[in-house]
Amino acid sequence: MKKYESSYKKLGHDFYSEVKPEKAEGAKLFAYNEELANEIGLNFDDGIDKELILSGNQTFLHSPISLVYAGHQFGHFNPKLGDGRACVIAESNGYDIQLKGSGRTPYSRRGDGKSPIGPVVREYLLSEAMHALGVPTTRSLAAVRTEEVIMRNTVSFGGVFTRVAKSHLRIGSFQYWAAKGKVEQVKELADYAIERLYPDIKNDKDLYLSLFREVAKKQVALIPKWMSVGFIHGVMNTDNTSISGETIDYGPCAFMDEFDYYKVFSSIDRDGRYAYGSQLNIIMWNLARFADSLLPLINSDTEKAVKTLEEELKYFNDLLVMNHKREFAKKLGVLDENYSDADDELVETFLIYLQDEKLDFTNTFRALGDLLRGSEEKFVQNDRFKKFKSRWLSRVSKKDIEKFTQELNLVNPYLIPRNHLIEEAIIQVNDNKYELFYELGEALKNPFQDNKDFAKFSAPPKENEVVKMTFCGT
């Protein structure tokens, strides 16, 4: 099974530590994504027990590794972080296979390296839901429940999650070496990232500027997609910003029910730094930190390098704003040959209406198809709504209703992973019950499809079901 050894090992021991996962007591593999395993060419032939491997109770022939990185956490720089409870156990067809909750590593600091079952259930369901929603993301390969008792904000049983990613390189990976003034290591990391993730640019004249552009292009496309489905990451630290452009680290993340531009779920985001509406600004801040790390590779003249990257950041900020507008124009069905600034104003009118009336973000956008047919049942009647309805119906009046409704329903989901359902699934899996987990996982595979069997999952939470706060669980 040596074929699954990680290519990170090309970089040398300064970039990672070899580790041995800790034994997981009473491990039970309750979810395994066979389709994803086949997609990445992973198999467990030769008598290898996948439950043992995916719980960390056995390894392939090579040593797993935990990666070192730094990062800005809520704006404050920490020069040494790293995988404190995770290790890459394999690489297959260019994809990392990483265990989370597999025990202490050299980067654990005061933590125990273990995971409660909650974050395992949350990330498994949410990352697969994001994939089905068309949002670039790391994927869920497996989920294991253990009989270990884990103490966090509550007491629960433990779990081990297996994540699949194009890469676990983060902006913080580059910051770690840049902060030490180790330009050669920054270059080595950049060369590895290019070879693995962006081989098409390897012959570019301004190679490292091209790397910055590739990473920035993916991130300014990703965050508008988050926002178009009401997703709030919750911990957009630079160590949680992937070089591959995938959504990574689903700690205290959540999906909005009622639309609120200022919405925060994370218990540790006390000042709202990573609120729903702040995510556009934050990704630009994070990209600026990536630019800082690459400065010596862009130009040996620091002043010229700064000027070059400032121009790049301005360009990508403009692109980010445009991408955000276009994602929401798609949700109203107005991103066509007649798209104009007036359509952006129409989107703004609708979002203000949602905010003022505290309407469900997902269900109200989904109800636009009903509005085409004259049904206003899911809309609160007021002057702003009447103004929006008149302008929107006029704007789309020449479209075929049936075809247009189908188009709207392909961008406005019927289902999202509702927070109260995720919390209930966590409670049940902790109690060794899996029916809701499996049913919810099945429903979320087709989020744009009306399915009466899953109608119960489309309803907003009742007042006593509302989740007001989420936790990292680390």
Short mmCIF file of C-alpha atoms in Angstrom, two decimals:
data_model
loop_
_atom_site.label_atom_id
_atom_site.label_comp_id
_atom_site.label_asym_id
_atom_site.label_seq_id
_atom_site.Cartn_x
_atom_site.Cartn_y
_atom_site.Cartn_z
CA MET A 1 0.00 0.00 0.00
CA LYS A 2 3.06 2.24 -0.39
CA LYS A 3 1.36 3.76 -3.45
CA TYR A 4 -0.75 5.95 -1.14
CA GLU A 5 2.22 7.77 0.42
CA SER A 6 1.81 11.55 0.63
CA SER A 7 3.70 13.75 -1.83
CA TYR A 8 4.15 16.31 0.98
CA LYS A 9 7.12 14.22 2.03
CA LYS A 10 9.02 15.66 -0.94
CA LEU A 11 9.19 18.89 1.05
CA GLY A 12 11.26 17.54 3.92
CA HIS A 13 10.70 17.22 7.66
CA ASP A 14 10.63 20.96 8.35
CA PHE A 15 7.20 21.09 6.70
CA TYR A 16 5.56 18.27 8.64
CA SER A 17 5.95 15.75 11.45
CA GLU A 18 5.47 12.02 11.15
CA VAL A 19 2.86 10.89 13.65
CA LYS A 20 1.06 7.79 14.84
CA PRO A 21 -2.71 8.06 15.36
CA GLU A 22 -3.83 7.20 18.87
CA LYS A 23 -5.99 4.16 19.49
CA ALA A 24 -9.72 4.84 19.21
CA GLU A 25 -11.66 2.76 21.73
CA GLY A 26 -14.87 1.09 20.57
CA ALA A 27 -14.55 2.47 17.03
CA LYS A 28 -17.56 2.00 14.75
CA LEU A 29 -17.48 3.06 11.10
CA PHE A 30 -21.02 4.33 10.51
CA ALA A 31 -20.56 6.24 7.24
CA TYR A 32 -18.35 5.47 4.26
CA ASN A 33 -18.55 7.30 0.93
CA GLU A 34 -17.94 4.47 -1.52
CA GLU A 35 -18.64 6.69 -4.53
CA LEU A 36 -15.97 9.19 -3.47
CA ALA A 37 -13.49 6.41 -2.70
CA ASN A 38 -13.91 5.07 -6.23
CA GLU A 39 -13.61 8.58 -7.66
CA ILE A 40 -10.20 9.12 -6.06
CA GLY A 41 -8.99 5.57 -6.70
CA LEU A 42 -8.86 4.46 -3.08
CA ASN A 43 -9.46 0.80 -2.29
CA PHE A 44 -8.89 -1.44 0.68
CA ASP A 45 -7.77 -4.62 -1.04
CA ASP A 46 -5.14 -7.03 0.31
CA GLY A 47 -7.16 -7.79 3.42
CA ILE A 48 -6.84 -4.30 4.88
CA ASP A 49 -9.72 -3.42 7.22
CA LYS A 50 -11.02 0.05 6.34
CA GLU A 51 -12.62 0.49 9.77
CA LEU A 52 -9.20 0.03 11.38
CA ILE A 53 -7.55 2.47 8.95
CA LEU A 54 -10.28 5.12 9.13
CA SER A 55 -10.42 5.07 12.92
CA GLY A 56 -6.65 5.44 13.18
CA ASN A 57 -6.26 2.01 14.78
CA GLN A 58 -4.09 0.85 11.90
CA THR A 59 -2.04 2.68 9.26
CA PHE A 60 -0.83 2.00 5.74
CA LEU A 61 2.82 0.94 5.40
CA HIS A 62 4.04 4.55 5.50
CA SER A 63 3.81 7.01 8.39
CA PRO A 64 0.94 9.52 8.53
CA ILE A 65 1.98 13.17 8.72
CA SER A 66 0.70 16.33 10.38
CA LEU A 67 1.47 19.64 8.67
CA VAL A 68 2.86 22.78 10.25
CA TYR A 69 1.44 26.23 9.50
CA ALA A 70 0.83 29.62 11.08
CA GLY A 71 -2.16 31.91 10.75
CA HIS A 72 -4.12 34.98 11.68
CA GLN A 73 -6.88 33.91 14.05
CA PHE A 74 -9.52 36.63 14.40
CA GLY A 75 -6.92 39.10 13.15
CA HIS A 76 -4.17 38.08 15.59
CA PHE A 77 -1.10 36.33 14.23
CA ASN A 78 -0.04 33.01 15.71
CA PRO A 79 3.38 32.04 14.34
CA LYS A 80 2.97 28.30 14.94
CA LEU A 81 -0.24 26.35 14.62
CA GLY A 82 -0.38 23.13 12.60
CA ASP A 83 -2.55 20.03 12.54
CA GLY A 84 -3.28 19.67 16.23
CA ARG A 85 -5.72 16.78 15.93
CA ALA A 86 -5.33 15.63 12.35
CA CYS A 87 -2.98 13.70 10.10
CA VAL A 88 -2.76 12.93 6.40
CA ILE A 89 -2.79 9.13 6.18
CA ALA A 90 -2.67 8.79 2.40
CA GLU A 91 -2.75 10.46 -0.98
CA SER A 92 -4.65 9.00 -3.91
CA ASN A 93 -4.87 10.43 -7.43
CA GLY A 94 -3.71 13.80 -6.12
CA TYR A 95 -6.17 13.91 -3.20
CA ASP A 96 -5.17 14.03 0.46
CA ILE A 97 -6.92 11.63 2.83
CA GLN A 98 -6.81 13.08 6.32
CA LEU A 99 -8.06 11.82 9.67
CA LYS A 100 -9.45 14.43 12.07
CA GLY A 101 -9.73 13.58 15.75
CA SER A 102 -6.99 10.96 15.56
CA GLY A 103 -5.03 12.10 18.63
CA ARG A 104 -2.25 14.39 19.71
CA THR A 105 0.44 15.66 17.36
CA PRO A 106 3.49 17.90 17.92
CA TYR A 107 1.15 20.84 17.15
CA SER A 108 -1.60 20.01 19.66
CA ARG A 109 -0.50 22.55 22.26
CA ARG A 110 -2.82 21.96 25.25
CA GLY A 111 -5.42 19.95 23.31
CA ASP A 112 -5.99 16.21 23.49
CA GLY A 113 -6.12 15.75 19.72
CA LYS A 114 -9.47 14.02 19.89
CA SER A 115 -12.83 15.08 18.47
CA PRO A 116 -16.30 14.89 19.96
CA ILE A 117 -18.83 13.17 17.70
CA GLY A 118 -20.57 16.50 16.97
CA PRO A 119 -17.95 18.02 14.63
CA VAL A 120 -17.67 14.67 12.82
CA VAL A 121 -21.40 14.53 12.07
CA ARG A 122 -21.51 18.24 11.18
CA GLU A 123 -18.61 18.16 8.73
CA TYR A 124 -19.71 14.91 7.10
CA LEU A 125 -23.21 16.22 6.35
CA LEU A 126 -22.30 19.83 5.58
CA SER A 127 -19.36 19.25 3.27
CA GLU A 128 -21.35 16.71 1.23
CA ALA A 129 -24.29 19.14 1.15
CA MET A 130 -22.01 21.92 -0.09
CA HIS A 131 -20.71 19.63 -2.82
CA ALA A 132 -24.26 18.86 -3.92
CA LEU A 133 -25.05 22.59 -3.89
CA GLY A 134 -22.21 23.15 -6.36
CA VAL A 135 -19.87 24.88 -3.90
CA PRO A 136 -16.17 23.88 -4.09
CA THR A 137 -15.36 21.99 -0.91
CA THR A 138 -13.34 19.32 0.79
CA ARG A 139 -15.29 16.06 0.87
CA SER A 140 -16.41 13.48 3.41
CA LEU A 141 -15.00 9.98 3.04
CA ALA A 142 -15.87 8.41 6.39
CA ALA A 143 -17.24 8.95 9.88
CA VAL A 144 -16.40 6.85 12.92
CA ARG A 145 -18.03 6.93 16.36
CA THR A 146 -15.94 5.87 19.36
CA GLU A 147 -16.76 4.95 22.95
CA GLU A 148 -14.27 7.49 24.31
CA VAL A 149 -15.77 10.22 26.48
CA ILE A 150 -14.76 13.68 25.26
CA MET A 151 -15.12 16.84 27.34
CA ARG A 152 -15.71 20.13 25.51
CA ASN A 153 -18.56 22.62 26.01
CA THR A 154 -20.58 19.46 26.67
CA VAL A 155 -19.67 15.83 27.36
CA SER A 156 -20.10 13.43 24.44
CA PHE A 157 -18.68 10.35 22.82
CA GLY A 158 -15.77 10.72 20.43
CA GLY A 159 -15.43 10.46 16.69
CA VAL A 160 -12.93 10.37 13.83
CA PHE A 161 -13.69 12.09 10.53
CA THR A 162 -11.96 11.33 7.23
CA ARG A 163 -11.62 14.33 4.95
CA VAL A 164 -10.63 14.31 1.29
CA ALA A 165 -9.02 17.46 -0.13
CA LYS A 166 -7.14 18.50 -3.24
CA SER A 167 -4.57 19.84 -0.80
CA HIS A 168 -4.22 20.86 2.83
CA LEU A 169 -2.00 23.82 1.97
CA ARG A 170 -3.40 27.00 3.47
CA ILE A 171 -2.47 30.67 3.38
CA GLY A 172 -1.10 30.00 6.86
CA SER A 173 1.28 27.40 5.41
CA PHE A 174 3.08 30.21 3.57
CA GLN A 175 2.82 32.61 6.51
CA TYR A 176 4.69 30.15 8.72
CA TRP A 177 7.86 30.46 6.65
CA ALA A 178 7.42 34.09 5.63
CA ALA A 179 7.23 35.14 9.29
CA LYS A 180 10.58 33.45 9.87
CA GLY A 181 12.11 35.22 6.88
CA LYS A 182 12.73 31.85 5.20
CA VAL A 183 12.31 32.84 1.55
CA GLU A 184 13.75 29.57 0.24
CA GLN A 185 11.10 27.56 2.11
CA VAL A 186 8.33 29.87 0.86
CA LYS A 187 9.63 29.22 -2.66
CA GLU A 188 9.78 25.47 -2.06
CA LEU A 189 6.19 25.47 -0.84
CA ALA A 190 5.07 27.62 -3.77
CA ASP A 191 6.80 25.30 -6.26
CA TYR A 192 5.09 22.30 -4.68
CA ALA A 193 1.69 24.05 -4.81
CA ILE A 194 2.20 24.87 -8.49
CA GLU A 195 3.30 21.34 -9.36
CA ARG A 196 0.37 19.77 -7.54
CA LEU A 197 -2.49 22.24 -7.97
CA TYR A 198 -1.67 24.60 -10.84
CA PRO A 199 0.63 22.81 -13.31
CA ASP A 200 -0.78 24.87 -16.20
CA ILE A 201 1.14 27.94 -15.00
CA LYS A 202 4.53 26.26 -14.53
CA ASN A 203 5.99 27.92 -17.64
CA ASP A 204 4.64 31.40 -16.90
CA LYS A 205 7.21 34.18 -16.87
CA ASP A 206 5.97 35.67 -13.58
CA LEU A 207 5.46 32.28 -11.97
CA TYR A 208 4.69 33.30 -8.39
CA LEU A 209 2.48 36.18 -9.43
CA SER A 210 0.56 33.63 -11.48
CA LEU A 211 0.24 31.46 -8.35
CA PHE A 212 -1.21 34.39 -6.43
CA ARG A 213 -3.67 35.04 -9.26
CA GLU A 214 -4.82 31.41 -9.37
CA VAL A 215 -5.45 31.28 -5.62
CA ALA A 216 -7.16 34.68 -5.60
CA LYS A 217 -9.34 33.78 -8.59
CA LYS A 218 -10.63 30.67 -6.81
CA GLN A 219 -11.28 32.44 -3.52
CA VAL A 220 -13.15 35.39 -5.03
CA ALA A 221 -15.38 32.87 -6.81
CA LEU A 222 -15.86 30.69 -3.71
CA ILE A 223 -17.09 33.20 -1.13
CA PRO A 224 -19.95 34.59 -3.28
CA LYS A 225 -21.10 30.98 -3.73
CA TRP A 226 -21.14 30.56 0.06
CA MET A 227 -23.24 33.66 0.42
CA SER A 228 -25.64 32.69 -2.35
CA VAL A 229 -26.73 29.66 -0.29
CA GLY A 230 -26.69 31.45 3.07
CA PHE A 231 -23.54 29.77 4.37
CA ILE A 232 -21.54 31.33 7.22
CA HIS A 233 -18.11 29.77 7.74
CA GLY A 234 -17.55 31.20 11.21
CA VAL A 235 -13.74 30.94 11.40
CA MET A 236 -12.28 32.52 8.27
CA ASN A 237 -8.79 32.60 9.73
CA THR A 238 -5.90 32.51 7.27
CA ASP A 239 -5.10 28.98 8.41
CA ASN A 240 -8.62 28.02 7.30
CA THR A 241 -8.23 29.51 3.81
CA SER A 242 -7.23 26.83 1.32
CA ILE A 243 -4.76 27.38 -1.52
CA SER A 244 -6.82 24.98 -3.64
CA GLY A 245 -9.97 27.13 -3.39
CA GLU A 246 -12.00 24.55 -1.47
CA THR A 247 -14.19 25.26 1.54
CA ILE A 248 -12.24 23.79 4.44
CA ASP A 249 -12.72 23.42 8.21
CA TYR A 250 -16.40 23.27 9.04
CA GLY A 251 -16.02 24.01 12.78
CA PRO A 252 -18.78 26.41 13.92
CA CYS A 253 -20.23 26.95 10.45
CA ALA A 254 -23.97 27.20 9.83
CA PHE A 255 -26.61 28.03 7.24
CA MET A 256 -28.90 30.99 7.81
CA ASP A 257 -32.60 30.43 8.34
CA GLU A 258 -33.90 34.01 8.48
CA PHE A 259 -31.86 36.34 6.30
CA ASP A 260 -29.61 38.59 8.36
CA TYR A 261 -26.66 40.39 6.79
CA TYR A 262 -25.00 40.64 10.22
CA LYS A 263 -25.67 37.06 11.30
CA VAL A 264 -23.09 35.28 13.47
CA PHE A 265 -23.38 31.74 14.84
CA SER A 266 -19.89 30.99 16.15
CA SER A 267 -19.58 31.20 19.94
CA ILE A 268 -16.03 32.53 19.62
CA ASP A 269 -16.83 35.28 17.08
CA ARG A 270 -17.90 37.75 19.75
CA ASP A 271 -17.23 40.87 17.68
CA GLY A 272 -18.83 39.57 14.48
CA ARG A 273 -15.59 39.62 12.50
CA TYR A 274 -16.78 36.69 10.40
CA ALA A 275 -20.47 37.60 10.14
CA TYR A 276 -22.35 36.62 6.98
CA GLY A 277 -22.00 40.04 5.35
CA SER A 278 -18.34 40.46 6.35
CA GLN A 279 -17.10 37.42 4.45
CA LEU A 280 -16.33 39.39 1.27
CA ASN A 281 -14.08 41.83 3.14
CA ILE A 282 -12.41 39.06 5.10
CA ILE A 283 -11.37 37.03 2.09
CA MET A 284 -9.67 40.10 0.65
CA TRP A 285 -7.91 40.64 3.99
CA ASN A 286 -6.75 37.02 3.91
CA LEU A 287 -5.53 37.34 0.32
CA ALA A 288 -3.55 40.41 1.35
CA ARG A 289 -1.81 38.24 3.96
CA PHE A 290 -1.04 35.68 1.24
CA ALA A 291 0.39 38.51 -0.87
CA ASP A 292 2.58 39.56 2.07
CA SER A 293 4.01 36.04 2.23
CA LEU A 294 4.87 35.98 -1.47
CA LEU A 295 6.45 39.45 -1.68
CA PRO A 296 10.10 38.31 -2.01
CA LEU A 297 9.12 35.88 -4.79
CA ILE A 298 7.29 38.54 -6.79
CA ASN A 299 10.17 41.00 -7.01
CA SER A 300 13.47 41.41 -5.16
CA ASP A 301 12.63 45.11 -4.99
CA THR A 302 10.10 45.19 -2.13
CA GLU A 303 8.59 48.49 -3.22
CA LYS A 304 7.89 47.16 -6.71
CA ALA A 305 6.51 43.90 -5.31
CA VAL A 306 4.13 45.80 -3.02
CA LYS A 307 2.93 47.99 -5.89
CA THR A 308 2.34 44.96 -8.12
CA LEU A 309 0.36 43.08 -5.47
CA GLU A 310 -1.67 46.14 -4.47
CA GLU A 311 -2.81 46.41 -8.09
CA GLU A 312 -3.66 42.70 -8.09
CA LEU A 313 -5.66 43.01 -4.88
CA LYS A 314 -7.65 45.90 -6.30
CA TYR A 315 -8.42 43.87 -9.42
CA PHE A 316 -9.55 40.85 -7.41
CA ASN A 317 -11.63 42.96 -5.07
CA ASP A 318 -13.50 44.31 -8.09
CA LEU A 319 -13.89 40.76 -9.40
CA LEU A 320 -15.17 39.60 -6.01
CA VAL A 321 -17.85 42.30 -5.96
CA MET A 322 -18.85 41.43 -9.51
CA ASN A 323 -19.01 37.69 -8.72
CA HIS A 324 -21.20 38.39 -5.71
CA LYS A 325 -23.61 40.49 -7.76
CA ARG A 326 -23.76 37.84 -10.47
CA GLU A 327 -24.47 35.00 -8.03
CA PHE A 328 -27.48 36.87 -6.68
CA ALA A 329 -28.60 38.00 -10.12
CA LYS A 330 -28.73 34.29 -11.00
CA LYS A 331 -30.97 33.69 -8.00
CA LEU A 332 -33.48 36.20 -9.38
CA GLY A 333 -33.06 34.87 -12.90
CA VAL A 334 -31.85 38.18 -14.30
CA LEU A 335 -28.29 37.23 -15.27
CA ASP A 336 -29.02 37.29 -18.99
CA GLU A 337 -28.16 39.40 -22.04
CA ASN A 338 -30.14 42.31 -20.54
CA TYR A 339 -28.38 42.23 -17.16
CA SER A 340 -27.62 45.75 -15.87
CA ASP A 341 -27.08 47.84 -12.75
CA ALA A 342 -30.85 48.04 -12.39
CA ASP A 343 -30.86 44.29 -11.73
CA ASP A 344 -28.33 44.73 -8.92
CA GLU A 345 -30.67 47.32 -7.41
CA LEU A 346 -33.51 44.80 -7.71
CA VAL A 347 -31.46 42.23 -5.80
CA GLU A 348 -30.70 44.82 -3.13
CA THR A 349 -34.39 45.67 -2.78
CA PHE A 350 -35.25 41.99 -2.31
CA LEU A 351 -32.50 41.39 0.27
CA ILE A 352 -33.54 44.44 2.29
CA TYR A 353 -37.10 43.11 2.19
CA LEU A 354 -35.92 39.71 3.47
CA GLN A 355 -33.92 41.37 6.24
CA ASP A 356 -36.69 43.73 7.37
CA GLU A 357 -39.33 40.99 7.44
CA LYS A 358 -37.00 38.33 8.88
CA LEU A 359 -37.94 35.92 6.11
CA ASP A 360 -36.38 32.53 5.53
CA PHE A 361 -33.53 33.01 3.05
CA THR A 362 -33.75 29.64 1.31
CA ASN A 363 -37.51 29.19 1.17
CA THR A 364 -38.28 32.73 0.04
CA PHE A 365 -35.89 32.54 -2.90
CA ARG A 366 -37.34 29.12 -3.75
CA ALA A 367 -40.85 30.63 -3.69
CA LEU A 368 -40.04 32.95 -6.61
CA GLY A 369 -41.33 30.22 -8.92
CA ASP A 370 -44.67 30.37 -7.09
CA LEU A 371 -44.73 34.14 -7.44
CA LEU A 372 -44.49 33.76 -11.21
CA ARG A 373 -47.77 31.84 -11.06
CA GLY A 374 -49.45 34.44 -8.88
CA SER A 375 -49.03 32.74 -5.50
CA GLU A 376 -47.87 35.15 -2.80
CA GLU A 377 -48.48 32.87 0.18
CA LYS A 378 -44.84 32.80 1.31
CA PHE A 379 -44.33 36.56 1.03
CA VAL A 380 -45.15 39.27 3.55
CA GLN A 381 -47.26 41.95 1.89
CA ASN A 382 -45.87 45.48 2.21
CA ASP A 383 -44.88 48.38 -0.01
CA ARG A 384 -41.33 47.10 -0.53
CA PHE A 385 -42.63 43.71 -1.65
CA LYS A 386 -45.14 45.30 -4.02
CA LYS A 387 -42.39 47.44 -5.51
CA PHE A 388 -40.11 44.42 -5.93
CA LYS A 389 -42.87 42.22 -7.37
CA SER A 390 -43.87 44.82 -9.93
CA ARG A 391 -40.30 45.45 -11.10
CA TRP A 392 -39.28 41.79 -11.10
CA LEU A 393 -42.34 40.49 -12.94
CA SER A 394 -41.89 43.24 -15.51
CA ARG A 395 -38.20 42.36 -15.88
CA VAL A 396 -38.86 38.65 -16.52
CA SER A 397 -42.20 39.02 -18.34
CA LYS A 398 -40.88 37.74 -21.68
CA LYS A 399 -39.59 34.46 -20.25
CA ASP A 400 -41.44 31.17 -20.58
CA ILE A 401 -42.87 30.52 -17.10
CA GLU A 402 -42.30 26.74 -17.02
CA LYS A 403 -38.75 26.90 -18.33
CA PHE A 404 -37.90 29.94 -16.20
CA THR A 405 -39.23 28.26 -13.03
CA GLN A 406 -36.99 25.28 -13.73
CA GLU A 407 -34.01 27.62 -14.17
CA LEU A 408 -34.77 29.35 -10.87
CA ASN A 409 -35.09 26.01 -9.10
CA LEU A 410 -31.63 25.00 -10.31
CA VAL A 411 -30.01 27.88 -8.42
CA ASN A 412 -32.37 28.28 -5.44
CA PRO A 413 -32.24 25.07 -3.40
CA TYR A 414 -35.24 23.27 -1.95
CA LEU A 415 -33.09 21.89 0.88
CA ILE A 416 -30.11 23.05 2.90
CA PRO A 417 -28.59 21.37 5.96
CA ARG A 418 -30.74 23.18 8.53
CA ASN A 419 -28.93 23.81 11.80
CA HIS A 420 -31.63 22.30 14.01
CA LEU A 421 -31.60 19.11 11.94
CA ILE A 422 -27.82 18.85 12.15
CA GLU A 423 -27.99 19.32 15.93
CA GLU A 424 -30.65 16.60 16.23
CA ALA A 425 -28.56 14.25 14.08
CA ILE A 426 -25.58 14.88 16.37
CA ILE A 427 -27.64 14.06 19.46
CA GLN A 428 -28.91 10.85 17.89
CA VAL A 429 -25.52 9.63 16.65
CA ASN A 430 -24.09 10.33 20.10
CA ASP A 431 -26.83 7.99 21.38
CA ASN A 432 -25.79 5.39 18.77
CA LYS A 433 -28.85 6.04 16.59
CA TYR A 434 -28.31 6.75 12.88
CA GLU A 435 -31.68 6.95 11.11
CA LEU A 436 -31.82 10.76 10.89
CA PHE A 437 -28.15 10.98 9.87
CA TYR A 438 -28.70 8.59 6.96
CA GLU A 439 -32.02 10.09 5.88
CA LEU A 440 -30.68 13.64 5.99
CA GLY A 441 -27.56 12.60 4.10
CA GLU A 442 -29.71 11.04 1.39
CA ALA A 443 -31.99 14.08 1.14
CA LEU A 444 -29.08 16.51 0.80
CA LYS A 445 -27.67 14.67 -2.21
CA ASN A 446 -30.32 16.38 -4.38
CA PRO A 447 -30.89 19.79 -2.78
CA PHE A 448 -32.53 21.41 -5.83
CA GLN A 449 -35.13 18.69 -6.30
CA ASP A 450 -38.65 18.96 -4.86
CA ASN A 451 -39.18 15.72 -3.00
CA LYS A 452 -42.26 15.26 -0.87
CA ASP A 453 -40.51 12.46 1.05
CA PHE A 454 -38.07 15.05 2.36
CA ALA A 455 -40.48 17.99 2.73
CA LYS A 456 -40.02 17.90 6.52
CA PHE A 457 -36.38 18.87 6.00
CA SER A 458 -37.31 22.02 4.07
CA ALA A 459 -39.22 23.65 6.93
CA PRO A 460 -37.55 26.38 9.01
CA PRO A 461 -37.06 25.57 12.69
CA LYS A 462 -39.84 26.10 15.19
CA GLU A 463 -39.13 28.71 17.84
CA ASN A 464 -37.87 26.10 20.31
CA GLU A 465 -35.64 24.50 17.64
CA VAL A 466 -33.70 27.60 16.58
CA VAL A 467 -29.93 27.17 16.89
CA LYS A 468 -28.50 30.47 18.12
CA MET A 469 -24.89 29.46 18.60
CA THR A 470 -22.43 26.92 17.22
CA PHE A 471 -19.16 25.62 18.65
CA CYS A 472 -15.83 24.49 17.18
CA GLY A 473 -15.55 21.38 19.30
CA THR A 474 -11.73 21.49 19.15
#
